[in-house]
Amino acid sequence: MENEEKYLVFALCKGRLALKTLELLEEIGIHCEEMKDKNTRKLIFVNEELKLKFFLSKGPDVPTYVEYGAADIGVVGSDIIYEENRRVYEVLDLGFGKCRMCVCGPQSAKELLSHHERIRVATKYPAIAKDYFFNTKNQTVDIIKLNGSVELGPIVGLSDVIVDIVETGSTLRENGLDVLETVCPISARVIVNQVSMRMQNERICAIIDKLREHIAREEETNS
Ligand code: PRP
């Protein structure tokens, strides 16, 4: 009974992913009208009836809030989950926000990759890049951390290649770069705090099950 009184707290990534997540939650009967106001600067929203709270944060901070229990549940891209490597349970693939983590660069860099040359790799995802080159490919490389517009790396001569997200491929095309290798597919995932999963198991699993059933139904309709 005590658990029923507590708020269940969701951490969502600011931006498109939060909007998609809210749409999905609405489809399973979880609403948060306050959050739909595009002009609001509020960061935290409450559904008193269902005893739910939602807050918006920068993507890389979502697993941090969930690991420390400031949020019970988080929705975030698997790129961020792999990069941050926090102690959280990853429980569901939501099937949207799909893209690929890739090694990209000019065609001329293909040879450097196949000869396992010691190349320079610019990326916003140093942990993913390190794991891919060092552990999967057994290739020693120098990783250079950037914070955005990573495509600039090979263009201005900072790096030979980049490790970055490719969604439509238009950023690469417009900058004369190509996908050279695919590291892994990416999509939005639900993560859960490890203690919350024990203490609020029934409530959390009910939501996850509803989401899972809804996604399965949608997939069936679209197939
Ligand atoms: C992401 C990513 C690529 C681009 C890929 O950048 O880092 O640059 O989107 O999308 P596309 O394949 O559809 O062109 P984001 O827009 O997040 O900005 P950033 O480069 O500043 O990180």
Tab-separated table of C-alpha atoms and ligand atoms in Angstrom:
chain	number	residue	atom	x	y	z
A	1	MET	CA	0.000	0.000	0.000
A	2	GLU	CA	2.886	2.339	0.863
A	3	ASN	CA	4.330	1.964	-2.631
A	4	GLU	CA	1.003	3.017	-4.135
A	5	GLU	CA	1.343	6.411	-2.435
A	6	LYS	CA	4.756	7.159	-3.871
A	7	TYR	CA	5.310	9.037	-7.088
A	8	LEU	CA	6.857	7.056	-9.864
A	9	VAL	CA	9.399	9.334	-11.519
A	10	PHE	CA	10.271	9.301	-15.235
A	11	ALA	CA	13.375	10.959	-16.704
A	12	LEU	CA	13.010	11.835	-20.382
A	13	CYS	CA	15.457	13.343	-22.883
A	14	LYS	CA	14.596	16.905	-23.864
A	15	GLY	CA	13.456	17.137	-27.468
A	16	ARG	CA	12.069	14.785	-30.078
A	17	LEU	CA	12.538	11.624	-28.029
A	18	ALA	CA	10.475	13.043	-25.133
A	19	LEU	CA	7.636	13.945	-27.513
A	20	LYS	CA	7.633	10.460	-29.038
A	21	THR	CA	7.710	8.928	-25.548
A	22	LEU	CA	4.755	11.031	-24.405
A	23	GLU	CA	2.763	9.951	-27.479
A	24	LEU	CA	3.503	6.342	-26.657
A	25	LEU	CA	2.609	6.751	-22.967
A	26	GLU	CA	-0.685	8.380	-23.967
A	27	GLU	CA	-1.512	5.349	-26.050
A	28	ILE	CA	-1.343	3.212	-22.919
A	29	GLY	CA	-3.415	5.693	-20.893
A	30	ILE	CA	-0.645	7.689	-19.213
A	31	HIS	CA	-1.207	11.386	-19.819
A	32	CYS	CA	0.667	14.509	-18.857
A	33	GLU	CA	-1.135	17.504	-20.379
A	34	GLU	CA	1.149	20.086	-18.714
A	35	MET	CA	4.112	18.729	-20.603
A	36	LYS	CA	2.596	19.335	-24.030
A	37	ASP	CA	2.753	23.119	-23.682
A	38	LYS	CA	5.552	24.006	-26.126
A	39	ASN	CA	6.171	27.398	-24.501
A	40	THR	CA	6.732	26.146	-20.986
A	41	ARG	CA	10.168	26.403	-19.398
A	42	LYS	CA	9.169	24.017	-16.618
A	43	LEU	CA	11.364	20.973	-16.222
A	44	ILE	CA	9.162	18.811	-14.012
A	45	PHE	CA	5.541	17.802	-14.568
A	46	VAL	CA	3.070	15.935	-12.376
A	47	ASN	CA	0.082	13.680	-12.966
A	48	GLU	CA	-1.538	13.712	-9.519
A	49	GLU	CA	-4.205	11.192	-10.418
A	50	LEU	CA	-1.725	8.496	-11.415
A	51	LYS	CA	0.948	9.661	-8.941
A	52	LEU	CA	3.505	10.122	-11.697
A	53	LYS	CA	6.198	12.740	-12.195
A	54	PHE	CA	8.094	13.415	-15.403
A	55	PHE	CA	11.204	15.498	-15.848
A	56	LEU	CA	13.245	16.525	-18.853
A	57	SER	CA	17.018	16.419	-18.892
A	58	LYS	CA	19.903	16.311	-21.339
A	59	GLY	CA	20.152	12.827	-22.855
A	60	PRO	CA	23.497	11.784	-21.296
A	61	ASP	CA	22.153	12.711	-17.839
A	62	VAL	CA	19.135	10.368	-18.035
A	63	PRO	CA	21.085	7.196	-17.037
A	64	THR	CA	22.732	9.190	-14.212
A	65	TYR	CA	19.375	10.204	-12.719
A	66	VAL	CA	18.157	6.613	-13.019
A	67	GLU	CA	21.297	5.036	-11.524
A	68	TYR	CA	21.112	7.291	-8.449
A	69	GLY	CA	17.362	6.779	-8.038
A	70	ALA	CA	16.383	10.409	-8.704
A	71	ALA	CA	14.228	8.838	-11.416
A	72	ASP	CA	12.748	5.336	-11.295
A	73	ILE	CA	12.389	4.984	-15.060
A	74	GLY	CA	14.250	6.623	-17.950
A	75	VAL	CA	13.797	6.698	-21.702
A	76	VAL	CA	16.966	7.282	-23.671
A	77	GLY	CA	18.808	6.199	-26.830
A	78	SER	CA	20.901	3.042	-26.606
A	79	ASP	CA	23.894	5.094	-27.824
A	80	ILE	CA	23.780	6.986	-24.529
A	81	ILE	CA	23.211	3.820	-22.482
A	82	TYR	CA	26.337	2.182	-23.992
A	83	GLU	CA	28.398	5.348	-23.690
A	84	GLU	CA	27.469	6.148	-20.090
A	85	ASN	CA	27.600	2.522	-18.886
A	86	ARG	CA	25.584	3.183	-15.727
A	87	ARG	CA	24.266	0.553	-13.328
A	88	VAL	CA	20.659	0.442	-14.529
A	89	TYR	CA	18.391	-2.247	-15.924
A	90	GLU	CA	17.658	-1.922	-19.628
A	91	VAL	CA	14.200	-3.439	-19.936
A	92	LEU	CA	12.560	-2.551	-23.246
A	93	ASP	CA	13.343	-1.513	-26.814
A	94	LEU	CA	10.713	1.056	-27.811
A	95	GLY	CA	11.458	0.628	-31.513
A	96	PHE	CA	11.629	4.336	-32.352
A	97	GLY	CA	14.532	6.773	-32.576
A	98	LYS	CA	16.163	4.218	-34.832
A	99	CYS	CA	19.557	5.024	-36.313
A	100	ARG	CA	23.047	3.456	-36.564
A	101	MET	CA	26.356	4.104	-34.852
A	102	CYS	CA	28.903	4.133	-37.671
A	103	VAL	CA	32.510	4.759	-38.560
A	104	CYS	CA	32.361	7.440	-41.261
A	105	GLY	CA	34.872	9.350	-43.316
A	106	PRO	CA	36.097	9.955	-46.831
A	107	GLN	CA	36.371	6.863	-49.063
A	108	SER	CA	40.170	7.268	-48.877
A	109	ALA	CA	40.048	6.283	-45.189
A	110	LYS	CA	38.733	2.815	-46.052
A	111	GLU	CA	42.233	1.556	-46.672
A	112	LEU	CA	43.494	2.900	-43.336
A	113	LEU	CA	40.727	0.941	-41.642
A	114	SER	CA	41.376	-2.313	-43.474
A	115	HIS	CA	45.150	-2.109	-42.833
A	116	HIS	CA	44.581	-1.477	-39.118
A	117	GLU	CA	46.616	1.715	-39.299
A	118	ARG	CA	46.942	3.836	-36.147
A	119	ILE	CA	44.360	6.438	-37.148
A	120	ARG	CA	42.693	9.377	-35.428
A	121	VAL	CA	39.008	8.976	-34.582
A	122	ALA	CA	36.890	12.007	-33.618
A	123	THR	CA	33.668	11.301	-31.717
A	124	LYS	CA	31.104	12.376	-29.155
A	125	TYR	CA	31.147	8.719	-28.030
A	126	PRO	CA	34.700	7.908	-26.841
A	127	ALA	CA	33.687	4.806	-24.851
A	128	ILE	CA	31.790	3.268	-27.785
A	129	ALA	CA	34.612	4.135	-30.213
A	130	LYS	CA	37.245	2.708	-27.858
A	131	ASP	CA	35.308	-0.505	-27.346
A	132	TYR	CA	34.744	-0.935	-31.089
A	133	PHE	CA	38.323	-0.319	-32.207
A	134	PHE	CA	40.195	-1.854	-29.275
A	135	ASN	CA	37.976	-4.829	-28.426
A	136	THR	CA	36.008	-5.669	-31.574
A	137	LYS	CA	38.585	-4.774	-34.229
A	138	ASN	CA	41.809	-5.081	-32.227
A	139	GLN	CA	42.989	-1.861	-33.830
A	140	THR	CA	44.960	0.734	-31.885
A	141	VAL	CA	43.647	4.220	-32.611
A	142	ASP	CA	43.770	7.683	-31.069
A	143	ILE	CA	40.363	8.834	-29.896
A	144	ILE	CA	39.594	12.562	-29.921
A	145	LYS	CA	36.512	13.662	-27.967
A	146	LEU	CA	34.312	16.303	-29.608
A	147	ASN	CA	30.989	17.728	-28.449
A	148	GLY	CA	29.095	18.016	-31.730
A	149	SER	CA	29.349	18.702	-35.468
A	150	VAL	CA	31.723	15.757	-35.457
A	151	GLU	CA	31.638	15.565	-39.282
A	152	LEU	CA	34.054	18.491	-39.250
A	153	GLY	CA	36.813	16.162	-37.981
A	154	PRO	CA	37.942	14.635	-41.308
A	155	ILE	CA	37.005	17.760	-43.289
A	156	VAL	CA	39.322	20.112	-41.424
A	157	GLY	CA	42.058	17.509	-40.906
A	158	LEU	CA	41.530	16.863	-37.194
A	159	SER	CA	40.890	13.146	-37.667
A	160	ASP	CA	40.903	10.399	-40.306
A	161	VAL	CA	37.402	9.139	-39.467
A	162	ILE	CA	34.541	9.773	-37.042
A	163	VAL	CA	32.348	7.479	-34.965
A	164	ASP	CA	28.892	9.010	-34.970
A	165	ILE	CA	25.179	8.475	-35.351
A	166	VAL	CA	23.743	8.203	-38.845
A	167	GLU	CA	20.002	8.617	-39.177
A	168	THR	CA	19.002	9.824	-42.651
A	169	GLY	CA	22.605	10.110	-43.865
A	170	SER	CA	22.058	13.665	-45.101
A	171	THR	CA	24.697	15.263	-42.839
A	172	LEU	CA	27.283	12.858	-44.260
A	173	ARG	CA	26.162	13.392	-47.860
A	174	GLU	CA	26.201	17.156	-47.581
A	175	ASN	CA	29.732	17.003	-46.253
A	176	GLY	CA	31.170	14.512	-48.721
A	177	LEU	CA	31.568	11.667	-46.207
A	178	ASP	CA	30.386	8.035	-46.282
A	179	VAL	CA	29.550	5.257	-43.875
A	180	LEU	CA	32.645	3.021	-43.847
A	181	GLU	CA	31.674	0.518	-41.133
A	182	THR	CA	28.616	-0.059	-38.921
A	183	VAL	CA	29.254	-0.345	-35.188
A	184	CYS	CA	25.708	-1.127	-33.947
A	185	PRO	CA	22.023	-0.290	-34.413
A	186	ILE	CA	20.535	2.292	-32.036
A	187	SER	CA	16.992	2.865	-30.751
A	188	ALA	CA	15.139	4.317	-27.769
A	189	ARG	CA	15.167	2.090	-24.671
A	190	VAL	CA	13.500	2.050	-21.271
A	191	ILE	CA	15.866	1.838	-18.307
A	192	VAL	CA	14.932	1.239	-14.668
A	193	ASN	CA	16.662	1.954	-11.360
A	194	GLN	CA	17.784	-1.298	-9.756
A	195	VAL	CA	16.264	-0.589	-6.330
A	196	SER	CA	12.993	0.729	-7.807
A	197	MET	CA	12.698	-2.479	-9.788
A	198	ARG	CA	12.558	-4.392	-6.484
A	199	MET	CA	10.587	-1.920	-4.375
A	200	GLN	CA	8.025	-0.856	-6.991
A	201	ASN	CA	8.119	-4.007	-9.065
A	202	GLU	CA	4.392	-4.411	-9.605
A	203	ARG	CA	3.816	-0.836	-10.739
A	204	ILE	CA	6.861	-0.693	-12.995
A	205	CYS	CA	6.234	-4.096	-14.576
A	206	ALA	CA	2.595	-3.181	-15.256
A	207	ILE	CA	3.765	-0.158	-17.277
A	208	ILE	CA	6.506	-2.098	-19.086
A	209	ASP	CA	4.062	-4.906	-19.944
A	210	LYS	CA	1.513	-2.440	-21.328
A	211	LEU	CA	4.210	-0.772	-23.433
A	212	ARG	CA	5.487	-4.138	-24.675
A	213	GLU	CA	1.966	-5.288	-25.634
A	214	HIS	CA	1.231	-1.986	-27.362
A	215	ILE	CA	4.469	-2.146	-29.387
A	216	ALA	CA	3.767	-5.766	-30.389
A	217	ARG	CA	0.254	-4.814	-31.543
A	218	GLU	CA	1.609	-1.877	-33.569
A	219	GLU	CA	4.242	-4.108	-35.181
A	220	GLU	CA	1.574	-6.637	-36.094
A	221	THR	CA	-0.632	-3.949	-37.672
A	222	ASN	CA	2.306	-2.576	-39.672
A	223	SER	CA	3.547	-5.934	-40.928
B	1	PRP	C1	23.443	13.984	-35.099
B	1	PRP	C2	24.681	13.196	-35.459
B	1	PRP	C3	24.908	13.569	-36.905
B	1	PRP	C4	23.497	13.763	-37.413
B	1	PRP	C5	23.050	12.540	-38.165
B	1	PRP	O1	23.836	15.262	-34.790
B	1	PRP	O2	25.765	13.520	-34.616
B	1	PRP	O3	25.653	14.747	-37.010
B	1	PRP	O4	22.643	13.958	-36.277
B	1	PRP	O5	21.750	12.667	-38.691
B	1	PRP	P1	21.446	12.457	-40.239
B	1	PRP	O6	22.074	11.152	-40.648
B	1	PRP	O7	19.947	12.405	-40.293
B	1	PRP	O8	22.010	13.619	-40.999
B	1	PRP	P2	22.921	16.297	-34.008
B	1	PRP	O9	21.868	16.833	-34.909
B	1	PRP	O10	22.431	15.660	-32.767
B	1	PRP	O11	23.911	17.496	-33.680
B	1	PRP	P3	25.447	17.513	-33.238
B	1	PRP	O12	26.251	17.178	-34.462
B	1	PRP	O13	25.708	18.911	-32.805
B	1	PRP	O14	25.629	16.520	-32.164
